[in-house]
Amino acid sequence: MTTFVVDGKSFTCKPGDNLLQACLHAGFDLPYFCWHPALGSVGACRQCAVKQYASEDDKVGRLTMACMTPVSEGARYSITDPMATAFRASVIEWLMVNHPHDCPVCEEGGECHLQDMTVMTGHAYRRYRFTKRTHRNQDLGPFIKHEMNRCIACYRCVRFYRDYAGGRDFDVFGAHDHVYFGRYADGTLESEFSGNLVEICPTGVFTDKTFSMHYVRKWDMRGAPSICVHCGLGCNTITNEREGRLRRIVNRYNGSVNGYFLCDRGRFGYGFVNGGDRIHAPLARGDDGRQGTISSDDAIHRFAALLRSSSRVVGIGSPRASLESNFALRALVGAENFYLGVSARESRLLRLLVGVLDSGAIHIPSLREAQQADAVLILGSDLSNTVPRAALAVRQAVRGGSFTLAAAAKIPQWQDTAVRNLAGDARRPLFVATPVATRLDDIARLALRAAPADIARLGFAVAAILDPDAPAVSDLPADLAAQVGTIADALLAAERPLVISGVEAGDESVVQASANVALALRASGKSGALMLNVPECNSLGLALMANGQGGLEAALAQSAALVIALENDIYRRAEATVIEAALTSSYLVALDHSEGPTTRRADLVLPATSFAECGGTLVSSEGRAQRFYQPIFSKTDVRESWRWLGAAGCAAGYKVCENWNTLDNMVVALAGALPRFSRLPDVAPPASFRVAGSRIASEPRRFSGRTAINAAHSVRDPKPPVSTDSPFSTTMEGYHGKVPSALFPFFWAPAWNSVQSINKFQAEIDGALEGGDPGIRLLEARPHAEFRYYTRIPEGFVPRSDMWFAFVLPRVFGDDEQSARAVCIRERMAGAILALNGEDAALLGVVSGQSVACEIGGEQQCLTLEVHPEMPHGLAGIAGLATVAHALPTFVRITPTGSDES
Amino acid sequence: MLSVLLTLWYTFLHLFHRKVTVSYPDEMPYLAPRYRGRIVLTRDPDGEERCVSCYLCAVACPVDCISLQKAEEAGRWYPEFFRINFSRCIFCGFCEEACPTYAIQLTPDFEMSEYNRQNLVYEKQDLLISGTGKYPDYNFYRVSGLAIPGKDKGEAELEREAIDTRSLLP
Amino acid sequence: MNHSNEIAIGFSNIVFGLVFLMVAASLLTWIERRLLGFWQDRYGPNRAGPFGVLQVVADGIKLLFKQDWIPPFADRTVFVIAPAIAMITVMLAFAVIPVTPAIGIIGNLNVGLLYFLAMSSLGVYAVVLAGWSSNNKYALLGGMRAAAQMVSYEVFMGLSLVGVVMLAGSYNLTAIVHSQQHLWYVVPQFIGFAVFFLGGLAETHRLPFDLPEGENELGAGFHTEYSGMKFGMFFIGEYIGIILISAFTTVLFLGGWYGPILPPFLWFALKTGVLVAFFVLLRAALPRPRYDQFMAFGWKLMLPLTLINILATGAVMLCWSTS
C-alpha cells in the first residue's frame, strides 16, 4: 500500500493508483469530469486540480491535476488549499460559460454530474454576461436524445463510444470551442452500447429518449435492484418505477459482471412491462370457445379442479421465469413430468452445457475475468448480437495488449492517452470463427468464416495441438491447419486464455470443440477459461434444475390431460402443427405476463408478473445466482407464477405447496429439495433483514407527490403496499445508507446525485462493491475434477447443390421475445433477411434486396436477400425470424419470388 | 393583591376599546399582492403554458401535495397532468420559490372551502389561468437554449447563431 | 288560604323557577362569551340571531344531537348519574333563595342557610363520581382535585357566614335580608363577603380556580370522557352554580331585594347580574394558580382570616351589647 498525506492526514491507496482515484477512495469530494474509472485519465478538463508539496518544508507547493498524478509514497497534497480551490472554481466557471439555461427542461437535472460538481466547487453566480455558443442537435434514433448546447467538451462520449466500445459512427467534429459530438449526419447510433452515453455523459447532452417519454426526476422513482432479463449474462440493473409504470432501467454496478455498462437491449428493452398486451386478469375459455375474464378465486378453483381430476399433468418450464417459479411447477407436477420449455435442439445444447460446466473441470469466467483474458478464441458465436456485454468485455481483453506494452514502459494503465500513443494498435490475440462477419472482426487477429461443422473441426484441431491426448482431426485443409497452429500458439503463449462459445453456435459439436480446447489448455497446465453463453436469463438455471429432462418436444410427446406452460410462448419453441396435434386432447393452462400465441391458445390463462413485479432468483451463464427485486406493486390480479401454482396446489390438496407463501420460503424449499441450489438462501438477505431495525427505503428521501399522486382517484391517502418478499420498505421510510451490495435500490451519496456516486459504494475504485459483488457462483471448478475429451468429431461441411444449410443469424434487437415488445426496440428491428454468399446468390439468379422464399418450421417464409461475400458456400443465414428459429439449422430450398424491391 | 385588582380593572377597561376583529365576510380584508393563497399556473406572454414540468415545485413541497407528469410537444415540455391536493397544502409558497419559470404562483385568494374533501383536489384545468400573474414579462423559452417552434437554436436571448461543425474558422 | 291553591302556587313557582334558571344559565353561556369577547377586544358570538343570542339555541341543538357516548371502560351507572347530581344539587339549593318576599319557593325556611351549605356539599359528589367512573387517569385526577378543593373551601365558606348569622341572629334567609334593610352586611362583614365569594368561586370550580378541569394538564379533568348532553349538564350546572353563588352573595351581603326606586325583583336581579359579570371578569383577567399554591392559599390565609373575622365580629357584638 502507498501512504500519502492530504491536508495533514495520512491515507493509503493501492500502489500505482492516480491521486484522484486515491482521494475519492479516501472519501474526499474532489470534482472531476473527463476521468472515468473505466476510461482512465486524459487530464483534459483540469477540474481535479490539487496542491502538491515537495516536502514537509514546502509551504508554497504547485498545482497539479490529481487524475494525472501517480501517488508516490509519502507524497503531500492539499485539496482545500485556497489556490487549488480557486483554480477549480474558475475551471467550472469557464465550463459553465456556454452552458444553457435549461436545467428545468433537461432529463439529466437532479442526477447531473455537472450540477453536482458546480455545487461542489461553489460556483453559484454567473458572471459571464455575453452571448452563448449554440449547437444544432441530431436525431440519434429511438434510444438517445441529443442536446449539444449542454456539452462541456469533456470527451467522455467519444472515448467511450469509439475507444471503449469500438463504435465508428460517432465522433467529434469542429475545432476549438466549436467542437461537436455527434454523427456525421443525423441517424440512428449503430453501436449496441449507445445507451451508455446517457450515463457516461456528465451532463445532459445524451439522455434516455424512452425515459423522456414518461419522464420523472430521479428522486421521484422507487428503485429496486434487478437483473437484466434479455440475455443470459445476468447484468445487474436498477429498475425505476412511479405510478405503477416501469420508467427506466439504469446500470447497477457489479464489479464481477457488468461493471459500468449495459447493452441497449438491456437498457431499453423494458417497454413490455408497460405494454398494452399485458394480461391483467385471469382468462378462461367459455363454452362459446372464447376467452373471458374471471376472478382470481374462480381461476384458482378451476385450476385446482383440473389438478385434481387430471390423470397426468405435464409442466413446461421457462428459461425466462425465475428459479422459484420453475421450481414451483416442478414440485407441483413432479420432477419426471417437468420439461424444459425450449426447442429440442436447444434442450440438447443446454444439457450438453450443463454437462460441461457442471463437470468442475473447467473454470467459468466472470465478465471481469473475461475482460482480463490475454487470448480469446470465439467458436461460432456472434457475441455482439447475442450477448453484447460479453463482446464489450472481449474488446477490453483485446485492448489489454497495450497495457502490457505500457507496463513495460512504466506507464500506468490509467494514463489513457499515453497508453494509446505508445501502444497504438497493440492487441491481444482474438480469434473469431463464425459463419458470417461479426462486429468483433475489426480487432480480431484472425477472423475465419466457416460452417458450424468446420468451426467445430477447427476447435477440435486446436485442442489436439494443445494436448496430444485430445482427439485429432484428420484431413484438415492445409491453410486451415496453418491457422489452427497460429491459434494454438497464441493460446499457449497466453497466461489467461479464454474460449467462448454457446448455445447460439447452434451446433453441439461446436460447444464440444470449445470444451475440448478449454480442457486441453487445462491439460497443458494453463488456467484456461470457458465461457458458454445461453440465450435467456434463466436458461442455465432451468437446465440445472431440469436435470436431464427433455425439451418441449419431449413434453408434447407425453399424452397428458393437463399441460401447464409456465411463462413461455411454446409456439416459439416448436412447430405449430406439432403443438396443435399434441394439445388436441389436453387442457392447456398458461401463466404469462403478456398476450401471445400460447395464451391465446390456452384454456385457462393466469396473469403472471413480469420481472418488475416480483422478486426471484436467476442463474446467469456464469452460473451466478442473482436475486432481483420488485419495483412495481400492481393493483391488478397479477401474481408471481409460484403464487398461482401454490394457491392452486393448496386448493387441490397438494402438501408440497403448503408453505409457499413468501419468496424466502420458496427459496428455502428449493434449496432443500435440490442440493445443487443449496446456497441459494445466501444469494441475498432474507425479507426479515433489517438495518438498524428498519427496512431499507426503496424511494429516495425526497420522493414527492405522496399526498397528491392518488388524489385524482381518492383524496384519502391509501396505505402503502407492504413487501412480503423483500427487506425493502415500499416508500421513502426506512433505512437510507450503506446496505448489503445485493440491495442497492439506487445509488446516491451526499453531494453525489449522479451515477458517479458509485465511487462511494466500491471497496476500491473500479473494483468490487463494498461487501463483495452480489451473486453466488453455483458452478466452481474443482482442481482434481475428472474430465474426458469429447470425441465425436463431425464431418466437414459439404455444400449441396440444390439446398442450402440455413442457420440463425442472431440480432441484438428482435431475437429476444420480451424486449421485442418494446416500442423503441421495434423501431430498431429490421425485416427478415436471408444472407447468402455472392456466388450462391448468382447461382440462384437473385441480387441483394430481392425477396426470396423458403420453407422454415413448416411455413413458407418470405425474406429479403442480403449478399455476404465472406460467407462460405452452401450456407444461408436467416435473421429476424426469431419465432421460427427453433426449426434451424436445417437444409432449405430457396426460391426467388419477387423482383428487386430495393 | 393590588396587582390582581389592577389587572381586573385594566381588563374591565377593555370594554371600551376598539375591536380588532375584522368582520369577514361583511368586511373584506386587504390582501397584499404577494399574499400566499390559492395556487395558480400562469401562462407566458405568448399565451403558452409556463409550466415546463420540471418537478421542482413537487420536490420543494413539504407536504408532498403536488404531483405532475412531464409530456413533450415539439421540444416544449408541459405537464400532462398537474395536480395539487389543497386538502394537504399548507400555503408555504415553497413551490413558487422553487419554480424556475414563474409558472406556479400563489394568489391573494383564500376562499376555497368545500364541503367535500375530494373537491379540494385541483387538476391542471382548475389551476391554469389565462394571464401571466405577477411577472408579466418573463418567458422561459426566450432565455433557455432549447429549440421550440418559432425559436430555433441561437435565437434566444444572449445566444450566438448555431455553430457550423464543418467550419474551422475561429 | 286554600291548601290546594297553595300547592298549585308552590308547584308553579317551582316550574317557573326551573324554567327561568335553565334559560338564564344557557343565556349566561352566551353572555359570558360576549363579555369575554369585549374584554379581549373582539366581538364574541354575534352571528346567530340579534347580537348572536340564538347561539344558545344552536349550541343546545348541537349538544342534543351529539353522539351520547359512554366509554366501554367506564362505570356505566355512576357515569350517567354524576351529571344529574351536578344539576340537581345546584337547582335544589335555589329553593331557599328569597328573590323578593313574594318570589321564591321556600325562602322562609328556618334553616335556609344550612340547607344551602348542605346542597353545595353534595355537589362535590357529582365531580368525584364523574372522575371516578370515567376510568381515565385525567378524569380521576380532576375528580380528586375537585374533592380536595371543595372539601377544603367549604370549611371556611361555611365559617365566613358565621358572622352574618351572628349579626342577623337567624339561619332564615328572608330574615337575613330583612336585617340588612339599613346596612348591607358587606360593610361590617367585608372579610366574610370576600372569603365567601372566593369560596364560591372554588365551589363552582370557575376560573381562576378551575383546577379540576385544568385543560393544559388534565385534558378536561373530570369531564374528559363526557360528550353530548351529559357534558351539557355539567356545563349548565356550572353556570347555574355561578348564578347560585351570585344570588346567595346578594342575599347574604348585598341586602337582597332592598334598594331605592326600582322594584325589589329588579334590584335583586341587578345585584346578582353584576356579581355574575364579575365572575366573568375574573375569568377574563386572572390566570390559574398552581394547585399547591391554591390549597395553601385556602388553609393558610383564608381559614385564619375567617376565624379572626368570627372572633372580631363576636368581640364587637359583645362590646356593642354591653355598652
XYZ file of N, CA, C and O in Angstrom, chain A residues 98 100-107 128-138 145-150 173-180 183-185 211-217 219-220 242-243 247 702-717 732, chain B residues 52-72 75-77 80-81 83-85 87-88 100-101 116-121 123 138 140-141 143-147 152-155 157-170:
528
model
N -20.830 28.629 -21.493
C -21.757 28.385 -22.584
C -22.877 27.418 -22.222
O -23.672 27.046 -23.068
N -26.252 26.108 -21.257
C -27.526 26.830 -21.402
C -28.324 26.889 -20.114
O -28.075 26.150 -19.170
N -29.327 27.743 -20.153
C -30.187 27.972 -19.005
C -31.377 27.017 -19.145
O -32.486 27.431 -19.415
N -31.138 25.713 -19.049
C -32.277 24.829 -19.292
C -32.317 23.608 -18.391
O -32.925 22.604 -18.745
N -31.733 23.700 -17.203
C -31.836 22.567 -16.274
C -33.290 22.116 -16.043
O -33.545 20.928 -15.920
N -34.258 23.046 -15.969
C -35.627 22.577 -15.731
C -36.150 21.659 -16.829
O -37.006 20.828 -16.563
N -35.664 21.847 -18.049
C -36.169 21.015 -19.139
C -35.093 20.036 -19.600
O -35.035 19.665 -20.767
N -34.245 19.641 -18.667
C -33.179 18.707 -19.004
C -33.413 17.413 -18.232
O -33.638 17.433 -17.029
N -33.371 16.287 -18.944
C -33.629 14.999 -18.308
C -32.538 14.622 -17.313
O -32.734 13.749 -16.482
N -20.498 35.771 -16.308
C -20.406 35.942 -17.758
C -21.711 36.546 -18.278
O -22.781 35.996 -18.048
N -21.613 37.704 -18.970
C -22.836 38.379 -19.381
C -22.999 38.396 -20.897
O -23.853 39.091 -21.425
N -22.126 37.667 -21.618
C -22.130 37.807 -23.074
C -22.869 36.651 -23.727
O -23.506 35.863 -23.050
N -22.759 36.557 -25.019
C -23.588 35.566 -25.719
C -23.014 34.163 -25.551
O -21.818 33.968 -25.341
N -23.913 33.208 -25.704
C -23.515 31.808 -25.553
C -23.449 31.129 -26.903
O -24.247 31.417 -27.793
N -22.523 30.175 -26.991
C -22.412 29.345 -28.180
C -23.600 28.385 -28.244
O -24.081 27.925 -27.208
N -24.093 28.130 -29.427
C -25.179 27.152 -29.541
C -24.853 26.120 -30.619
O -23.963 26.328 -31.450
N -25.581 25.012 -30.543
C -25.397 23.924 -31.500
C -26.750 23.485 -32.011
O -27.758 23.643 -31.331
N -26.741 22.860 -33.165
C -27.944 22.154 -33.608
C -27.830 20.690 -33.190
O -26.743 20.123 -33.200
N -28.978 20.107 -32.835
C -28.965 18.718 -32.376
C -29.148 17.767 -33.537
O -29.548 18.160 -34.623
N -28.881 16.508 -33.258
C -29.110 15.474 -34.254
C -30.155 14.497 -33.741
O -30.324 14.326 -32.542
N -31.448 10.888 -26.932
C -31.828 12.256 -27.233
C -30.547 13.105 -27.195
O -29.698 12.888 -26.330
N -30.458 14.038 -28.096
C -29.223 14.800 -28.252
C -29.517 16.265 -27.953
O -30.467 16.819 -28.511
N -28.752 16.889 -27.088
C -28.925 18.322 -26.827
C -27.530 18.910 -26.642
O -27.018 18.995 -25.531
N -26.918 19.277 -27.783
C -25.485 19.613 -27.781
C -25.150 20.885 -27.010
O -24.016 21.069 -26.572
N -26.122 21.778 -26.850
C -25.819 23.036 -26.147
C -25.225 22.793 -24.767
O -24.484 23.607 -24.253
N -25.618 21.661 -24.190
C -25.215 21.421 -22.794
C -23.789 20.904 -22.686
O -23.278 20.726 -21.586
N -16.420 16.613 -33.990
C -16.221 17.439 -35.186
C -15.905 18.863 -34.763
O -16.125 19.246 -33.624
N -15.454 19.656 -35.744
C -15.225 21.064 -35.481
C -13.887 21.309 -34.824
O -13.023 20.436 -34.770
N -13.719 22.530 -34.344
C -12.448 22.915 -33.759
C -12.682 23.853 -32.584
O -13.796 24.293 -32.348
N -11.598 24.129 -31.885
C -11.541 24.998 -30.689
C -12.817 24.900 -29.857
O -13.211 23.814 -29.481
N -13.488 26.007 -29.557
C -14.656 25.832 -28.698
C -15.905 25.513 -29.514
O -17.021 25.616 -29.027
N -15.676 25.133 -30.745
C -16.808 24.738 -31.576
C -16.923 23.220 -31.708
O -17.566 22.742 -32.625
N -16.260 22.482 -30.824
C -16.283 21.037 -31.041
C -17.702 20.514 -30.871
O -18.488 21.009 -30.071
N -17.972 19.506 -31.649
C -19.323 18.966 -31.736
C -19.248 17.452 -31.634
O -18.487 16.817 -32.361
N -22.909 12.430 -34.842
C -22.660 11.654 -36.050
C -22.354 12.608 -37.195
O -22.618 13.797 -37.121
N -21.824 12.009 -38.280
C -21.535 12.853 -39.428
C -22.835 13.454 -39.955
O -22.907 14.611 -40.336
N -23.885 12.641 -39.945
C -25.203 13.143 -40.324
C -26.221 12.532 -39.371
O -25.940 11.550 -38.690
N -37.025 7.087 -21.692
C -37.333 7.589 -20.351
C -37.992 8.963 -20.449
O -38.920 9.288 -19.718
N -37.525 9.749 -21.405
C -38.064 11.095 -21.572
C -39.549 11.072 -21.926
O -40.285 12.006 -21.622
N -40.002 9.998 -22.553
C -41.418 9.896 -22.936
C -42.327 9.872 -21.706
O -43.474 10.274 -21.775
N -41.832 9.303 -20.618
C -42.623 9.299 -19.373
C -41.697 9.720 -18.237
O -41.552 9.035 -17.246
N -41.105 10.896 -18.455
C -40.021 11.341 -17.592
C -40.492 11.739 -16.193
O -41.515 12.398 -16.033
N -39.761 11.311 -15.202
C -39.851 11.907 -13.861
C -38.424 12.017 -13.323
O -37.514 11.383 -13.840
N -38.259 12.825 -12.304
C -36.902 13.018 -11.777
C -36.435 11.793 -10.994
O -37.238 11.010 -10.502
N -35.352 11.462 -8.090
C -35.789 11.328 -6.702
C -37.252 10.906 -6.586
O -37.735 10.664 -5.499
N -37.965 10.883 -7.696
C -39.387 10.572 -7.657
C -39.693 9.116 -7.992
O -40.849 8.775 -8.228
N -42.615 4.552 -11.066
C -43.509 5.531 -10.446
C -44.900 5.317 -11.011
O -45.030 5.051 -12.205
N -45.886 5.448 -10.160
C -47.284 5.291 -10.557
C -47.533 3.984 -11.291
O -48.261 3.948 -12.276
N -40.327 3.039 -15.333
C -39.913 4.261 -16.023
C -38.605 4.093 -16.785
O -38.408 4.678 -17.826
N -36.363 12.367 -0.920
C -37.151 13.483 -1.426
C -38.236 13.041 -2.400
O -38.696 13.833 -3.208
N -38.668 11.821 -2.330
C -39.776 11.349 -3.166
C -40.953 12.306 -3.002
O -41.354 12.608 -1.893
N -41.496 12.803 -4.092
C -42.501 13.867 -3.983
C -43.887 13.390 -4.393
O -44.061 12.325 -4.961
N -44.863 14.225 -4.099
C -46.231 13.994 -4.557
C -46.958 12.877 -3.840
O -47.969 12.391 -4.327
N -46.465 12.505 -2.673
C -47.041 11.381 -1.947
C -48.539 11.574 -1.675
O -49.314 10.636 -1.772
N -48.929 12.809 -1.330
C -50.323 13.012 -0.956
C -51.176 13.477 -2.131
O -52.344 13.767 -1.957
N -50.590 13.591 -3.307
C -51.376 14.039 -4.466
C -51.452 12.976 -5.541
O -52.332 13.004 -6.397
N -50.563 12.015 -5.485
C -50.408 11.098 -6.607
C -51.671 10.265 -6.815
O -52.066 9.989 -7.937
N -52.342 9.901 -5.723
C -53.572 9.119 -5.853
C -54.815 9.977 -5.665
O -55.918 9.455 -5.627
N -54.612 11.299 -5.521
C -55.734 12.149 -5.123
C -56.806 12.243 -6.199
O -57.970 12.479 -5.891
N -56.437 12.048 -7.451
C -57.450 12.115 -8.500
C -58.443 10.978 -8.312
O -59.631 11.118 -8.587
N -57.953 9.878 -7.827
C -58.805 8.724 -7.576
C -59.560 8.906 -6.263
O -60.775 8.805 -6.210
N -58.836 9.188 -5.210
C -59.476 9.444 -3.916
C -58.564 10.329 -3.098
O -57.354 10.134 -3.067
N -59.161 11.290 -2.430
C -58.362 12.245 -1.663
C -57.781 11.589 -0.407
O -56.853 12.080 0.204
N -58.331 10.442 -0.039
C -57.766 9.726 1.106
C -56.459 9.060 0.705
O -56.390 8.440 -0.346
N -55.477 9.142 1.568
C -54.190 8.522 1.242
C -54.291 7.020 1.432
O -54.657 6.559 2.514
N -40.324 5.976 1.035
C -39.061 6.593 1.425
C -38.759 6.352 2.889
O -37.686 6.687 3.368
N -43.012 23.992 -17.234
C -42.229 23.100 -18.085
C -42.102 21.733 -17.418
O -41.305 20.913 -17.829
N -42.879 21.546 -16.368
C -42.948 20.257 -15.691
C -41.556 19.751 -15.295
O -41.135 18.657 -15.644
N -40.869 20.604 -14.540
C -39.508 20.255 -14.114
C -39.518 19.533 -12.783
O -38.468 19.104 -12.308
N -40.669 19.464 -12.134
C -40.836 18.738 -10.862
C -40.217 19.441 -9.653
O -40.161 18.854 -8.583
N -39.748 20.679 -9.821
C -39.092 21.311 -8.669
C -40.103 21.729 -7.608
O -39.824 21.680 -6.416
N -41.315 22.152 -8.040
C -42.341 22.504 -7.055
C -42.699 21.269 -6.242
O -42.838 21.329 -5.020
N -42.845 20.138 -6.943
C -43.250 18.907 -6.266
C -42.218 18.516 -5.221
O -42.561 18.113 -4.111
N -40.946 18.675 -5.573
C -39.928 18.231 -4.625
C -39.754 19.235 -3.497
O -39.370 18.883 -2.391
N -40.070 20.509 -3.775
C -39.946 21.511 -2.721
C -41.090 21.413 -1.733
O -40.967 21.854 -0.595
N -42.192 20.846 -2.146
C -43.402 20.840 -1.316
C -43.175 20.009 -0.052
O -42.917 18.813 -0.128
N -43.283 20.644 1.128
C -43.017 19.895 2.351
C -44.107 18.883 2.692
O -43.871 17.957 3.449
N -45.310 19.069 2.147
C -46.370 18.093 2.428
C -46.631 17.197 1.231
O -47.581 16.424 1.231
N -45.797 17.304 0.217
C -45.880 16.421 -0.951
C -47.260 16.424 -1.604
O -47.783 15.379 -1.979
N -47.857 17.624 -1.731
C -49.229 17.650 -2.240
C -49.284 18.005 -3.716
O -50.358 18.246 -4.258
N -48.127 18.095 -4.388
C -48.121 18.391 -5.821
C -47.641 17.172 -6.581
O -46.642 16.565 -6.229
N -48.377 16.812 -7.612
C -47.971 15.692 -8.438
C -48.217 16.049 -9.891
O -49.217 16.680 -10.212
N -47.301 15.671 -10.760
C -47.443 16.027 -12.162
C -46.732 15.003 -13.023
O -46.046 14.118 -12.513
N -46.926 15.096 -14.315
C -46.226 14.218 -15.247
C -45.786 15.034 -16.446
O -46.572 15.759 -17.028
N -44.527 14.872 -16.804
C -43.978 15.599 -17.940
C -44.476 15.005 -19.250
O -44.601 13.794 -19.395
N -44.762 15.885 -20.192
C -45.010 15.461 -21.570
C -44.268 16.448 -22.455
O -43.776 17.473 -21.977
N -44.158 16.150 -23.709
C -43.343 16.992 -24.575
C -44.008 17.127 -25.926
O -44.558 16.155 -26.445
N -40.528 19.856 -28.627
C -39.446 20.444 -27.845
C -39.901 21.170 -26.603
O -39.105 21.439 -25.722
N -41.167 21.538 -26.541
C -41.677 22.208 -25.332
C -42.087 21.166 -24.323
O -42.827 20.238 -24.639
N -41.645 21.359 -23.111
C -42.113 20.469 -22.042
C -43.366 21.089 -21.446
O -43.458 22.300 -21.277
N -48.492 16.849 -18.409
C -49.617 16.067 -18.932
C -50.778 16.161 -17.940
O -51.914 16.350 -18.319
N -50.460 16.017 -16.667
C -51.426 16.392 -15.639
C -50.670 17.151 -14.574
O -49.449 17.016 -14.444
N -51.480 18.239 -10.561
C -52.488 18.078 -9.522
C -51.980 18.651 -8.212
O -50.841 18.398 -7.821
N -52.798 19.459 -7.568
C -52.481 19.923 -6.214
C -53.605 19.466 -5.298
O -54.771 19.722 -5.570
N -53.239 18.791 -4.256
C -54.216 18.355 -3.268
C -54.287 19.444 -2.194
O -53.488 19.474 -1.270
N -56.272 19.886 0.103
C -56.608 19.480 1.466
C -55.338 19.226 2.265
O -55.373 19.089 3.476
N -54.202 19.139 1.575
C -52.918 18.963 2.248
C -52.067 20.217 2.237
O -51.163 20.351 3.046
N -38.666 27.623 -11.560
C -37.691 28.369 -12.349
C -38.328 29.181 -13.467
O -37.646 29.931 -14.144
N -39.615 29.008 -13.706
C -40.232 29.699 -14.842
C -41.359 30.645 -14.430
O -42.075 31.131 -15.287
N -66.884 18.863 0.509
C -66.381 17.541 0.154
C -64.885 17.652 -0.088
O -64.438 18.431 -0.931
N -64.125 16.900 0.660
C -62.658 16.996 0.548
C -62.169 16.726 -0.858
O -61.184 17.283 -1.304
N -62.853 15.825 -1.539
C -62.413 15.456 -2.885
C -62.375 16.683 -3.800
O -61.555 16.764 -4.697
N -63.265 17.645 -3.526
C -63.295 18.842 -4.375
C -62.079 19.734 -4.161
O -61.887 20.709 -4.890
N -61.265 19.422 -3.165
C -60.060 20.221 -2.941
C -58.892 19.719 -3.769
O -57.798 20.258 -3.710
N -59.107 18.669 -4.517
C -58.061 18.195 -5.423
C -58.207 18.951 -6.731
O -59.191 18.787 -7.443
N -57.049 19.934 -10.483
C -56.295 19.437 -11.634
C -55.811 20.624 -12.459
O -56.106 21.779 -12.150
N -41.734 37.662 -18.144
C -40.789 36.558 -18.231
C -41.294 35.462 -19.158
O -42.446 35.059 -19.115
N -39.649 31.789 -20.251
C -38.534 30.867 -20.031
C -37.860 30.470 -21.329
O -36.636 30.460 -21.433
N -38.647 30.131 -22.335
C -38.050 29.627 -23.573
C -37.291 30.707 -24.335
O -36.551 30.400 -25.255
N -35.075 32.513 -22.884
C -33.721 32.516 -22.313
C -33.103 31.130 -22.283
O -31.900 30.989 -22.069
N -33.900 30.091 -22.493
C -33.320 28.752 -22.457
C -32.768 28.370 -23.816
O -33.130 28.957 -24.832
N -31.923 27.375 -23.827
C -31.247 27.014 -25.068
C -32.021 26.066 -25.954
O -31.584 25.750 -27.051
N -33.178 25.589 -25.479
C -33.918 24.608 -26.269
C -34.543 25.262 -27.500
O -34.941 26.410 -27.465
N -34.629 24.471 -28.551
C -35.330 24.946 -29.743
C -36.797 24.573 -29.625
O -37.134 23.448 -29.286
N -35.583 28.984 -33.022
C -34.586 27.951 -33.324
C -33.383 28.122 -32.408
O -33.304 29.070 -31.622
N -32.453 27.208 -32.540
C -31.200 27.302 -31.796
C -30.507 28.621 -32.126
O -30.455 29.036 -33.281
N -29.987 29.278 -31.099
C -29.266 30.516 -31.317
C -30.149 31.743 -31.379
O -29.661 32.857 -31.549
N -31.454 31.557 -31.236
C -32.343 32.711 -31.337
C -32.835 33.200 -29.980
O -33.585 34.171 -29.905
N -32.357 34.825 -26.094
C -31.609 35.978 -25.623
C -30.164 35.572 -25.346
O -29.913 34.492 -24.802
N -29.230 36.440 -25.703
C -27.810 36.229 -25.444
C -27.298 34.907 -26.020
O -26.593 34.155 -25.362
N -27.741 34.595 -27.216
C -27.211 33.404 -27.866
C -26.605 33.774 -29.206
O -27.125 34.652 -29.897
N -25.519 33.074 -29.528
C -24.935 33.231 -30.852
C -25.587 32.227 -31.777
O -26.143 31.231 -31.328
N -25.456 32.486 -33.049
C -26.014 31.568 -34.037
C -25.378 30.182 -33.878
O -24.213 30.072 -33.502
N -26.164 29.162 -34.167
C -25.660 27.803 -34.006
C -24.405 27.607 -34.847
O -24.308 28.105 -35.973
N -23.451 26.849 -34.318
C -22.163 26.734 -34.986
C -22.244 25.801 -36.186
O -23.103 24.940 -36.267
N -21.312 26.026 -37.111
C -21.200 25.166 -38.279
C -20.066 24.197 -37.998
O -18.905 24.590 -37.872
N -20.405 22.907 -37.873
C -19.377 21.948 -37.485
C -18.361 21.725 -38.594
O -17.289 21.184 -38.368
N -18.708 22.141 -39.807
C -17.776 21.912 -40.921
C -16.759 23.044 -41.045
O -15.872 22.973 -41.867
N -16.904 24.057 -40.253
C -16.016 25.204 -40.397
C -14.862 25.120 -39.407
O -15.048 24.687 -38.267
N -13.701 25.516 -39.855
C -12.551 25.556 -38.947
C -12.189 26.997 -38.604
O -11.215 27.256 -37.924
N -12.962 27.940 -39.124
C -12.659 29.332 -38.858
C -12.860 29.636 -37.376
O -13.706 29.032 -36.730
N -12.092 30.580 -36.849
C -12.238 30.881 -35.435
C -13.606 31.524 -35.117
O -14.199 32.116 -35.965
